[in-house]
Amino acid sequence: MILSKLKSLAIGAIGVMAIWFIAFWVMDSHIMPNPVLVLRAIPGLVDQNIFAHFRHSFFRVMAGLFSSMAVGLVVGILAAGNNFVSKLLNPFIYFTYPIPRIALLPVVMLIFGLGDISKIIMITLVIVYPTIIVVRDSVKDIPKEIYNVLTCYGASRLHVFFYITLPWAFSAILSTLRISLGTAIAILFITETFGTTFGMGFFIQDAWMRINYVQMYAGIVVLSIVGFLLFMIIDIIEDVFLKWKKV
């Protein structure tokens, strides 16, 4: 599985490099540096403390993804029911979903400060809503016949939850996380340009302000590696916990 992912990465990287070379040749400008120079500059970023920037960004987006999974799973399953709790949750979700989450960045930073917590909360706010809605709709779409068959064989509500509802909802969450991952990294970049000295967003913004376009593009390449690693982690989680999907 890992080898196939690395093969996909290599194919994607070759495609991006080809487009990059064409843009470099067509534009013929210092704002679009030679991709070879950018790749050669990446090892030299060790002196720019790139590992610390990478580690902070990776931790923030990972924490945001997993907190979104936890909240989305619980709230989505509760909202899928036909009880008092779901009747309270659904109007709240519909009312707050249209609010642009990035507009809440000043509020979140005022309340939680400029540290990791505010950045993780912003990533969570962006991802958790589509996660809740997908989980809710996925659980609602579970065929009633499946529940009826298990009930006929004497399964308790707890068994039905752990063997049907939870795996079904968890599968929906992973699909949503793949779609939301790009948005999460975009929000990470925005939040890391405020009140921090570590993170790939800060590194890229700092290189841009110093008009060091080679380092700026090198930082973008490293940030894309963060996204690739997260995709691999999601695939590994799916292979470990959702083996029934491969059957």
PDB file of C-alpha atoms in Angstrom:
ATOM      1  CA  MET A   1       0.000   0.000   0.000  1.00  0.00           C
ATOM      2  CA  ILE A   2       2.784   2.433   0.917  1.00  0.00           C
ATOM      3  CA  LEU A   3       4.644   1.606  -2.299  1.00  0.00           C
ATOM      4  CA  SER A   4       1.556   2.344  -4.371  1.00  0.00           C
ATOM      5  CA  LYS A   5       1.169   5.685  -2.574  1.00  0.00           C
ATOM      6  CA  LEU A   6       4.801   6.548  -3.222  1.00  0.00           C
ATOM      7  CA  LYS A   7       4.290   5.639  -6.878  1.00  0.00           C
ATOM      8  CA  SER A   8       1.295   7.966  -7.028  1.00  0.00           C
ATOM      9  CA  LEU A   9       3.379  10.678  -5.365  1.00  0.00           C
ATOM     10  CA  ALA A  10       6.132  10.254  -7.952  1.00  0.00           C
ATOM     11  CA  ILE A  11       3.661  10.461 -10.855  1.00  0.00           C
ATOM     12  CA  GLY A  12       2.004  13.538  -9.358  1.00  0.00           C
ATOM     13  CA  ALA A  13       5.364  15.189  -8.677  1.00  0.00           C
ATOM     14  CA  ILE A  14       6.479  14.618 -12.281  1.00  0.00           C
ATOM     15  CA  GLY A  15       3.266  16.216 -13.548  1.00  0.00           C
ATOM     16  CA  VAL A  16       3.646  19.239 -11.277  1.00  0.00           C
ATOM     17  CA  MET A  17       7.307  19.648 -12.233  1.00  0.00           C
ATOM     18  CA  ALA A  18       6.412  19.555 -15.928  1.00  0.00           C
ATOM     19  CA  ILE A  19       3.791  22.306 -15.484  1.00  0.00           C
ATOM     20  CA  TRP A  20       6.239  24.266 -13.333  1.00  0.00           C
ATOM     21  CA  PHE A  21       8.964  24.075 -15.996  1.00  0.00           C
ATOM     22  CA  ILE A  22       6.523  25.306 -18.642  1.00  0.00           C
ATOM     23  CA  ALA A  23       5.447  28.238 -16.418  1.00  0.00           C
ATOM     24  CA  PHE A  24       9.103  29.067 -15.693  1.00  0.00           C
ATOM     25  CA  TRP A  25       9.958  29.048 -19.378  1.00  0.00           C
ATOM     26  CA  VAL A  26       6.897  31.053 -20.454  1.00  0.00           C
ATOM     27  CA  MET A  27       7.007  33.702 -17.714  1.00  0.00           C
ATOM     28  CA  ASP A  28      10.810  34.136 -17.715  1.00  0.00           C
ATOM     29  CA  SER A  29      10.610  36.104 -14.474  1.00  0.00           C
ATOM     30  CA  HIS A  30      12.324  36.040 -11.082  1.00  0.00           C
ATOM     31  CA  ILE A  31       8.938  35.530  -9.410  1.00  0.00           C
ATOM     32  CA  MET A  32       8.788  32.060 -10.985  1.00  0.00           C
ATOM     33  CA  PRO A  33      12.167  30.460 -10.188  1.00  0.00           C
ATOM     34  CA  ASN A  34      13.585  27.351 -11.802  1.00  0.00           C
ATOM     35  CA  PRO A  35      12.070  24.319  -9.998  1.00  0.00           C
ATOM     36  CA  VAL A  36      15.503  22.664  -9.925  1.00  0.00           C
ATOM     37  CA  LEU A  37      16.850  25.584  -7.874  1.00  0.00           C
ATOM     38  CA  VAL A  38      13.879  25.290  -5.506  1.00  0.00           C
ATOM     39  CA  LEU A  39      14.420  21.560  -4.971  1.00  0.00           C
ATOM     40  CA  ARG A  40      18.125  22.122  -4.391  1.00  0.00           C
ATOM     41  CA  ALA A  41      17.275  24.765  -1.787  1.00  0.00           C
ATOM     42  CA  ILE A  42      15.158  22.397   0.340  1.00  0.00           C
ATOM     43  CA  PRO A  43      18.113  20.629   2.077  1.00  0.00           C
ATOM     44  CA  GLY A  44      19.550  24.049   2.902  1.00  0.00           C
ATOM     45  CA  LEU A  45      16.365  24.936   4.776  1.00  0.00           C
ATOM     46  CA  VAL A  46      17.699  22.916   7.710  1.00  0.00           C
ATOM     47  CA  ASP A  47      19.662  26.028   8.646  1.00  0.00           C
ATOM     48  CA  GLN A  48      16.365  27.971   8.596  1.00  0.00           C
ATOM     49  CA  ASN A  49      14.930  25.646  11.291  1.00  0.00           C
ATOM     50  CA  ILE A  50      12.578  24.062   8.748  1.00  0.00           C
ATOM     51  CA  PHE A  51      12.020  20.954  10.896  1.00  0.00           C
ATOM     52  CA  ALA A  52      10.569  23.077  13.701  1.00  0.00           C
ATOM     53  CA  HIS A  53       8.238  24.822  11.235  1.00  0.00           C
ATOM     54  CA  PHE A  54       7.224  21.464   9.763  1.00  0.00           C
ATOM     55  CA  ARG A  55       6.622  19.909  13.191  1.00  0.00           C
ATOM     56  CA  HIS A  56       4.407  22.753  14.400  1.00  0.00           C
ATOM     57  CA  SER A  57       2.293  22.770  11.230  1.00  0.00           C
ATOM     58  CA  PHE A  58       1.936  18.982  11.189  1.00  0.00           C
ATOM     59  CA  PHE A  59       0.849  18.907  14.828  1.00  0.00           C
ATOM     60  CA  ARG A  60      -1.721  21.686  14.367  1.00  0.00           C
ATOM     61  CA  VAL A  61      -3.413  20.198  11.335  1.00  0.00           C
ATOM     62  CA  MET A  62      -3.340  16.675  12.815  1.00  0.00           C
ATOM     63  CA  ALA A  63      -4.937  17.899  16.042  1.00  0.00           C
ATOM     64  CA  GLY A  64      -7.568  19.777  14.031  1.00  0.00           C
ATOM     65  CA  LEU A  65      -8.384  16.722  11.927  1.00  0.00           C
ATOM     66  CA  PHE A  66      -8.720  14.339  14.859  1.00  0.00           C
ATOM     67  CA  SER A  67     -10.765  16.772  16.944  1.00  0.00           C
ATOM     68  CA  SER A  68     -13.063  17.227  13.924  1.00  0.00           C
ATOM     69  CA  MET A  69     -13.392  13.443  13.660  1.00  0.00           C
ATOM     70  CA  ALA A  70     -14.326  13.101  17.338  1.00  0.00           C
ATOM     71  CA  VAL A  71     -16.842  15.958  17.400  1.00  0.00           C
ATOM     72  CA  GLY A  72     -18.253  15.149  13.960  1.00  0.00           C
ATOM     73  CA  LEU A  73     -18.773  11.501  14.875  1.00  0.00           C
ATOM     74  CA  VAL A  74     -20.635  12.200  18.113  1.00  0.00           C
ATOM     75  CA  VAL A  75     -22.731  15.151  16.919  1.00  0.00           C
ATOM     76  CA  GLY A  76     -23.433  13.586  13.515  1.00  0.00           C
ATOM     77  CA  ILE A  77     -24.772  10.357  15.045  1.00  0.00           C
ATOM     78  CA  LEU A  78     -26.872  12.286  17.572  1.00  0.00           C
ATOM     79  CA  ALA A  79     -28.275  14.523  14.816  1.00  0.00           C
ATOM     80  CA  ALA A  80     -29.243  11.460  12.756  1.00  0.00           C
ATOM     81  CA  GLY A  81     -31.749  10.274  15.326  1.00  0.00           C
ATOM     82  CA  ASN A  82     -35.391  11.134  15.723  1.00  0.00           C
ATOM     83  CA  ASN A  83     -35.418  12.384  19.277  1.00  0.00           C
ATOM     84  CA  PHE A  84     -35.287  15.567  21.321  1.00  0.00           C
ATOM     85  CA  VAL A  85     -31.499  15.927  20.969  1.00  0.00           C
ATOM     86  CA  SER A  86     -31.571  15.723  17.181  1.00  0.00           C
ATOM     87  CA  LYS A  87     -34.418  18.248  17.031  1.00  0.00           C
ATOM     88  CA  LEU A  88     -32.203  20.675  18.944  1.00  0.00           C
ATOM     89  CA  LEU A  89     -29.008  19.974  17.027  1.00  0.00           C
ATOM     90  CA  ASN A  90     -30.300  20.189  13.460  1.00  0.00           C
ATOM     91  CA  PRO A  91     -31.630  23.784  13.680  1.00  0.00           C
ATOM     92  CA  PHE A  92     -28.376  24.836  15.371  1.00  0.00           C
ATOM     93  CA  ILE A  93     -26.323  23.241  12.576  1.00  0.00           C
ATOM     94  CA  TYR A  94     -28.423  24.853   9.841  1.00  0.00           C
ATOM     95  CA  PHE A  95     -28.224  28.257  11.510  1.00  0.00           C
ATOM     96  CA  THR A  96     -24.450  28.299  12.128  1.00  0.00           C
ATOM     97  CA  TYR A  97     -23.247  26.411   9.025  1.00  0.00           C
ATOM     98  CA  PRO A  98     -23.454  29.393   6.609  1.00  0.00           C
ATOM     99  CA  ILE A  99     -21.237  31.547   8.861  1.00  0.00           C
ATOM    100  CA  PRO A 100     -17.806  31.902   7.165  1.00  0.00           C
ATOM    101  CA  ARG A 101     -15.503  30.301   9.697  1.00  0.00           C
ATOM    102  CA  ILE A 102     -12.463  32.347   8.672  1.00  0.00           C
ATOM    103  CA  ALA A 103     -14.389  35.458   9.759  1.00  0.00           C
ATOM    104  CA  LEU A 104     -14.274  34.030  13.301  1.00  0.00           C
ATOM    105  CA  LEU A 105     -10.456  34.080  13.344  1.00  0.00           C
ATOM    106  CA  PRO A 106     -10.205  37.409  15.260  1.00  0.00           C
ATOM    107  CA  VAL A 107     -12.784  36.212  17.791  1.00  0.00           C
ATOM    108  CA  VAL A 108     -11.034  32.871  18.317  1.00  0.00           C
ATOM    109  CA  MET A 109      -7.656  34.568  18.734  1.00  0.00           C
ATOM    110  CA  LEU A 110      -9.078  37.095  21.200  1.00  0.00           C
ATOM    111  CA  ILE A 111     -10.577  34.319  23.328  1.00  0.00           C
ATOM    112  CA  PHE A 112      -7.900  31.613  23.057  1.00  0.00           C
ATOM    113  CA  GLY A 113      -4.794  33.682  22.344  1.00  0.00           C
ATOM    114  CA  LEU A 114      -2.243  33.398  19.550  1.00  0.00           C
ATOM    115  CA  GLY A 115      -0.893  29.938  20.393  1.00  0.00           C
ATOM    116  CA  ASP A 116      -1.612  26.479  19.021  1.00  0.00           C
ATOM    117  CA  ILE A 117      -5.091  26.247  20.575  1.00  0.00           C
ATOM    118  CA  SER A 118      -6.600  29.007  18.436  1.00  0.00           C
ATOM    119  CA  LYS A 119      -5.112  27.530  15.245  1.00  0.00           C
ATOM    120  CA  ILE A 120      -6.395  24.040  16.056  1.00  0.00           C
ATOM    121  CA  ILE A 121      -9.857  25.437  16.849  1.00  0.00           C
ATOM    122  CA  MET A 122      -9.988  27.289  13.522  1.00  0.00           C
ATOM    123  CA  ILE A 123      -9.075  24.138  11.586  1.00  0.00           C
ATOM    124  CA  THR A 124     -11.676  22.198  13.575  1.00  0.00           C
ATOM    125  CA  LEU A 125     -14.393  24.777  12.913  1.00  0.00           C
ATOM    126  CA  VAL A 126     -13.779  24.582   9.175  1.00  0.00           C
ATOM    127  CA  ILE A 127     -13.797  20.773   8.953  1.00  0.00           C
ATOM    128  CA  VAL A 128     -16.299  19.774  11.612  1.00  0.00           C
ATOM    129  CA  TYR A 129     -19.448  21.082   9.898  1.00  0.00           C
ATOM    130  CA  PRO A 130     -19.160  19.061   6.669  1.00  0.00           C
ATOM    131  CA  THR A 131     -18.119  16.108   8.827  1.00  0.00           C
ATOM    132  CA  ILE A 132     -21.255  16.392  10.976  1.00  0.00           C
ATOM    133  CA  ILE A 133     -23.545  16.689   7.976  1.00  0.00           C
ATOM    134  CA  VAL A 134     -21.958  13.775   6.092  1.00  0.00           C
ATOM    135  CA  VAL A 135     -22.074  11.526   9.180  1.00  0.00           C
ATOM    136  CA  ARG A 136     -25.683  12.480   9.895  1.00  0.00           C
ATOM    137  CA  ASP A 137     -26.825  11.799   6.332  1.00  0.00           C
ATOM    138  CA  SER A 138     -24.763   8.604   6.117  1.00  0.00           C
ATOM    139  CA  VAL A 139     -26.287   7.184   9.302  1.00  0.00           C
ATOM    140  CA  LYS A 140     -29.782   8.146   8.135  1.00  0.00           C
ATOM    141  CA  ASP A 141     -29.169   6.287   4.857  1.00  0.00           C
ATOM    142  CA  ILE A 142     -28.279   2.988   6.546  1.00  0.00           C
ATOM    143  CA  PRO A 143     -30.842   0.472   5.223  1.00  0.00           C
ATOM    144  CA  LYS A 144     -33.365  -0.421   7.924  1.00  0.00           C
ATOM    145  CA  GLU A 145     -33.174  -4.047   6.787  1.00  0.00           C
ATOM    146  CA  ILE A 146     -29.671  -4.307   8.246  1.00  0.00           C
ATOM    147  CA  TYR A 147     -30.918  -3.243  11.667  1.00  0.00           C
ATOM    148  CA  ASN A 148     -33.890  -5.584  11.408  1.00  0.00           C
ATOM    149  CA  VAL A 149     -31.717  -8.609  10.546  1.00  0.00           C
ATOM    150  CA  LEU A 150     -29.393  -8.011  13.500  1.00  0.00           C
ATOM    151  CA  THR A 151     -32.309  -7.437  15.842  1.00  0.00           C
ATOM    152  CA  CYS A 152     -33.886 -10.712  14.727  1.00  0.00           C
ATOM    153  CA  TYR A 153     -30.671 -12.512  15.626  1.00  0.00           C
ATOM    154  CA  GLY A 154     -30.832 -11.050  19.123  1.00  0.00           C
ATOM    155  CA  ALA A 155     -28.336  -8.213  18.791  1.00  0.00           C
ATOM    156  CA  SER A 156     -28.583  -5.506  21.429  1.00  0.00           C
ATOM    157  CA  ARG A 157     -28.602  -1.788  20.687  1.00  0.00           C
ATOM    158  CA  LEU A 158     -24.970  -1.643  21.760  1.00  0.00           C
ATOM    159  CA  HIS A 159     -24.023  -4.377  19.270  1.00  0.00           C
ATOM    160  CA  VAL A 160     -25.941  -2.633  16.490  1.00  0.00           C
ATOM    161  CA  PHE A 161     -24.158   0.631  17.272  1.00  0.00           C
ATOM    162  CA  PHE A 162     -20.643  -0.823  17.320  1.00  0.00           C
ATOM    163  CA  TYR A 163     -21.052  -3.176  14.346  1.00  0.00           C
ATOM    164  CA  ILE A 164     -23.262  -1.104  12.023  1.00  0.00           C
ATOM    165  CA  THR A 165     -23.708   2.565  12.943  1.00  0.00           C
ATOM    166  CA  LEU A 166     -20.152   3.349  14.078  1.00  0.00           C
ATOM    167  CA  PRO A 167     -18.311   1.719  11.127  1.00  0.00           C
ATOM    168  CA  TRP A 168     -20.744   3.314   8.669  1.00  0.00           C
ATOM    169  CA  ALA A 169     -20.255   6.755  10.222  1.00  0.00           C
ATOM    170  CA  PHE A 170     -16.471   6.329  10.498  1.00  0.00           C
ATOM    171  CA  SER A 171     -16.251   5.465   6.813  1.00  0.00           C
ATOM    172  CA  ALA A 172     -18.120   8.669   5.962  1.00  0.00           C
ATOM    173  CA  ILE A 173     -15.767  10.682   8.179  1.00  0.00           C
ATOM    174  CA  LEU A 174     -12.634   9.471   6.371  1.00  0.00           C
ATOM    175  CA  SER A 175     -14.139  10.322   2.995  1.00  0.00           C
ATOM    176  CA  THR A 176     -14.981  13.805   4.244  1.00  0.00           C
ATOM    177  CA  LEU A 177     -11.505  14.327   5.702  1.00  0.00           C
ATOM    178  CA  ARG A 178      -9.914  13.600   2.325  1.00  0.00           C
ATOM    179  CA  ILE A 179     -12.075  16.271   0.735  1.00  0.00           C
ATOM    180  CA  SER A 180     -11.539  18.751   3.572  1.00  0.00           C
ATOM    181  CA  LEU A 181      -7.798  18.244   3.903  1.00  0.00           C
ATOM    182  CA  GLY A 182      -6.907  20.903   1.335  1.00  0.00           C
ATOM    183  CA  THR A 183      -9.157  23.417   3.087  1.00  0.00           C
ATOM    184  CA  ALA A 184      -7.588  22.520   6.441  1.00  0.00           C
ATOM    185  CA  ILE A 185      -4.087  23.232   5.126  1.00  0.00           C
ATOM    186  CA  ALA A 186      -5.289  26.523   3.605  1.00  0.00           C
ATOM    187  CA  ILE A 187      -6.726  27.589   6.964  1.00  0.00           C
ATOM    188  CA  LEU A 188      -3.506  26.456   8.643  1.00  0.00           C
ATOM    189  CA  PHE A 189      -1.521  28.729   6.322  1.00  0.00           C
ATOM    190  CA  ILE A 190      -3.762  31.716   7.117  1.00  0.00           C
ATOM    191  CA  THR A 191      -3.684  31.207  10.885  1.00  0.00           C
ATOM    192  CA  GLU A 192       0.097  30.772  10.919  1.00  0.00           C
ATOM    193  CA  THR A 193       0.604  34.227   9.444  1.00  0.00           C
ATOM    194  CA  PHE A 194      -0.743  35.774  12.673  1.00  0.00           C
ATOM    195  CA  GLY A 195       1.012  35.898  16.023  1.00  0.00           C
ATOM    196  CA  THR A 196       3.467  33.030  15.567  1.00  0.00           C
ATOM    197  CA  THR A 197       7.102  32.480  14.739  1.00  0.00           C
ATOM    198  CA  PHE A 198       6.837  28.796  13.856  1.00  0.00           C
ATOM    199  CA  GLY A 199       4.857  27.021  11.155  1.00  0.00           C
ATOM    200  CA  MET A 200       5.041  26.600   7.399  1.00  0.00           C
ATOM    201  CA  GLY A 201       2.607  29.476   6.903  1.00  0.00           C
ATOM    202  CA  PHE A 202       4.926  31.809   8.812  1.00  0.00           C
ATOM    203  CA  PHE A 203       7.970  30.480   6.936  1.00  0.00           C
ATOM    204  CA  ILE A 204       6.388  31.047   3.500  1.00  0.00           C
ATOM    205  CA  GLN A 205       5.080  34.489   4.441  1.00  0.00           C
ATOM    206  CA  ASP A 206       8.477  35.481   5.872  1.00  0.00           C
ATOM    207  CA  ALA A 207      10.309  34.340   2.728  1.00  0.00           C
ATOM    208  CA  TRP A 208       7.846  36.312   0.592  1.00  0.00           C
ATOM    209  CA  MET A 209       8.382  39.471   2.669  1.00  0.00           C
ATOM    210  CA  ARG A 210      12.144  39.055   2.268  1.00  0.00           C
ATOM    211  CA  ILE A 211      11.627  38.647  -1.532  1.00  0.00           C
ATOM    212  CA  ASN A 212      13.354  35.257  -1.307  1.00  0.00           C
ATOM    213  CA  TYR A 213      11.170  33.489  -3.860  1.00  0.00           C
ATOM    214  CA  VAL A 214      13.295  30.337  -3.949  1.00  0.00           C
ATOM    215  CA  GLN A 215      12.750  29.750  -0.228  1.00  0.00           C
ATOM    216  CA  MET A 216       9.090  30.716  -0.572  1.00  0.00           C
ATOM    217  CA  TYR A 217       8.461  28.042  -3.217  1.00  0.00           C
ATOM    218  CA  ALA A 218      10.567  25.558  -1.254  1.00  0.00           C
ATOM    219  CA  GLY A 219       8.279  26.174   1.734  1.00  0.00           C
ATOM    220  CA  ILE A 220       5.239  25.552  -0.464  1.00  0.00           C
ATOM    221  CA  VAL A 221       6.755  22.223  -1.561  1.00  0.00           C
ATOM    222  CA  VAL A 222       7.341  21.241   2.085  1.00  0.00           C
ATOM    223  CA  LEU A 223       3.753  22.230   2.949  1.00  0.00           C
ATOM    224  CA  SER A 224       2.505  19.960   0.159  1.00  0.00           C
ATOM    225  CA  ILE A 225       4.518  17.135   1.738  1.00  0.00           C
ATOM    226  CA  VAL A 226       2.568  17.761   4.971  1.00  0.00           C
ATOM    227  CA  GLY A 227      -0.650  17.242   3.017  1.00  0.00           C
ATOM    228  CA  PHE A 228       0.641  14.051   1.409  1.00  0.00           C
ATOM    229  CA  LEU A 229       1.628  12.570   4.774  1.00  0.00           C
ATOM    230  CA  LEU A 230      -1.839  13.333   6.139  1.00  0.00           C
ATOM    231  CA  PHE A 231      -3.445  11.617   3.155  1.00  0.00           C
ATOM    232  CA  MET A 232      -1.309   8.548   3.862  1.00  0.00           C
ATOM    233  CA  ILE A 233      -2.307   8.550   7.536  1.00  0.00           C
ATOM    234  CA  ILE A 234      -6.008   8.662   6.590  1.00  0.00           C
ATOM    235  CA  ASP A 235      -5.495   5.747   4.176  1.00  0.00           C
ATOM    236  CA  ILE A 236      -3.665   3.737   6.844  1.00  0.00           C
ATOM    237  CA  ILE A 237      -6.485   4.382   9.358  1.00  0.00           C
ATOM    238  CA  GLU A 238      -8.993   3.176   6.773  1.00  0.00           C
ATOM    239  CA  ASP A 239      -6.990   0.019   6.046  1.00  0.00           C
ATOM    240  CA  VAL A 240      -6.654  -0.786   9.754  1.00  0.00           C
ATOM    241  CA  PHE A 241     -10.164   0.000  11.025  1.00  0.00           C
ATOM    242  CA  LEU A 242     -12.318  -0.492   7.917  1.00  0.00           C
ATOM    243  CA  LYS A 243     -11.086  -3.762   6.472  1.00  0.00           C
ATOM    244  CA  TRP A 244     -14.677  -4.726   5.675  1.00  0.00           C
ATOM    245  CA  LYS A 245     -14.702  -2.142   2.871  1.00  0.00           C
ATOM    246  CA  LYS A 246     -12.021  -4.132   1.038  1.00  0.00           C
ATOM    247  CA  VAL A 247     -14.111  -7.310   1.074  1.00  0.00           C
TER     248      VAL A 247
END
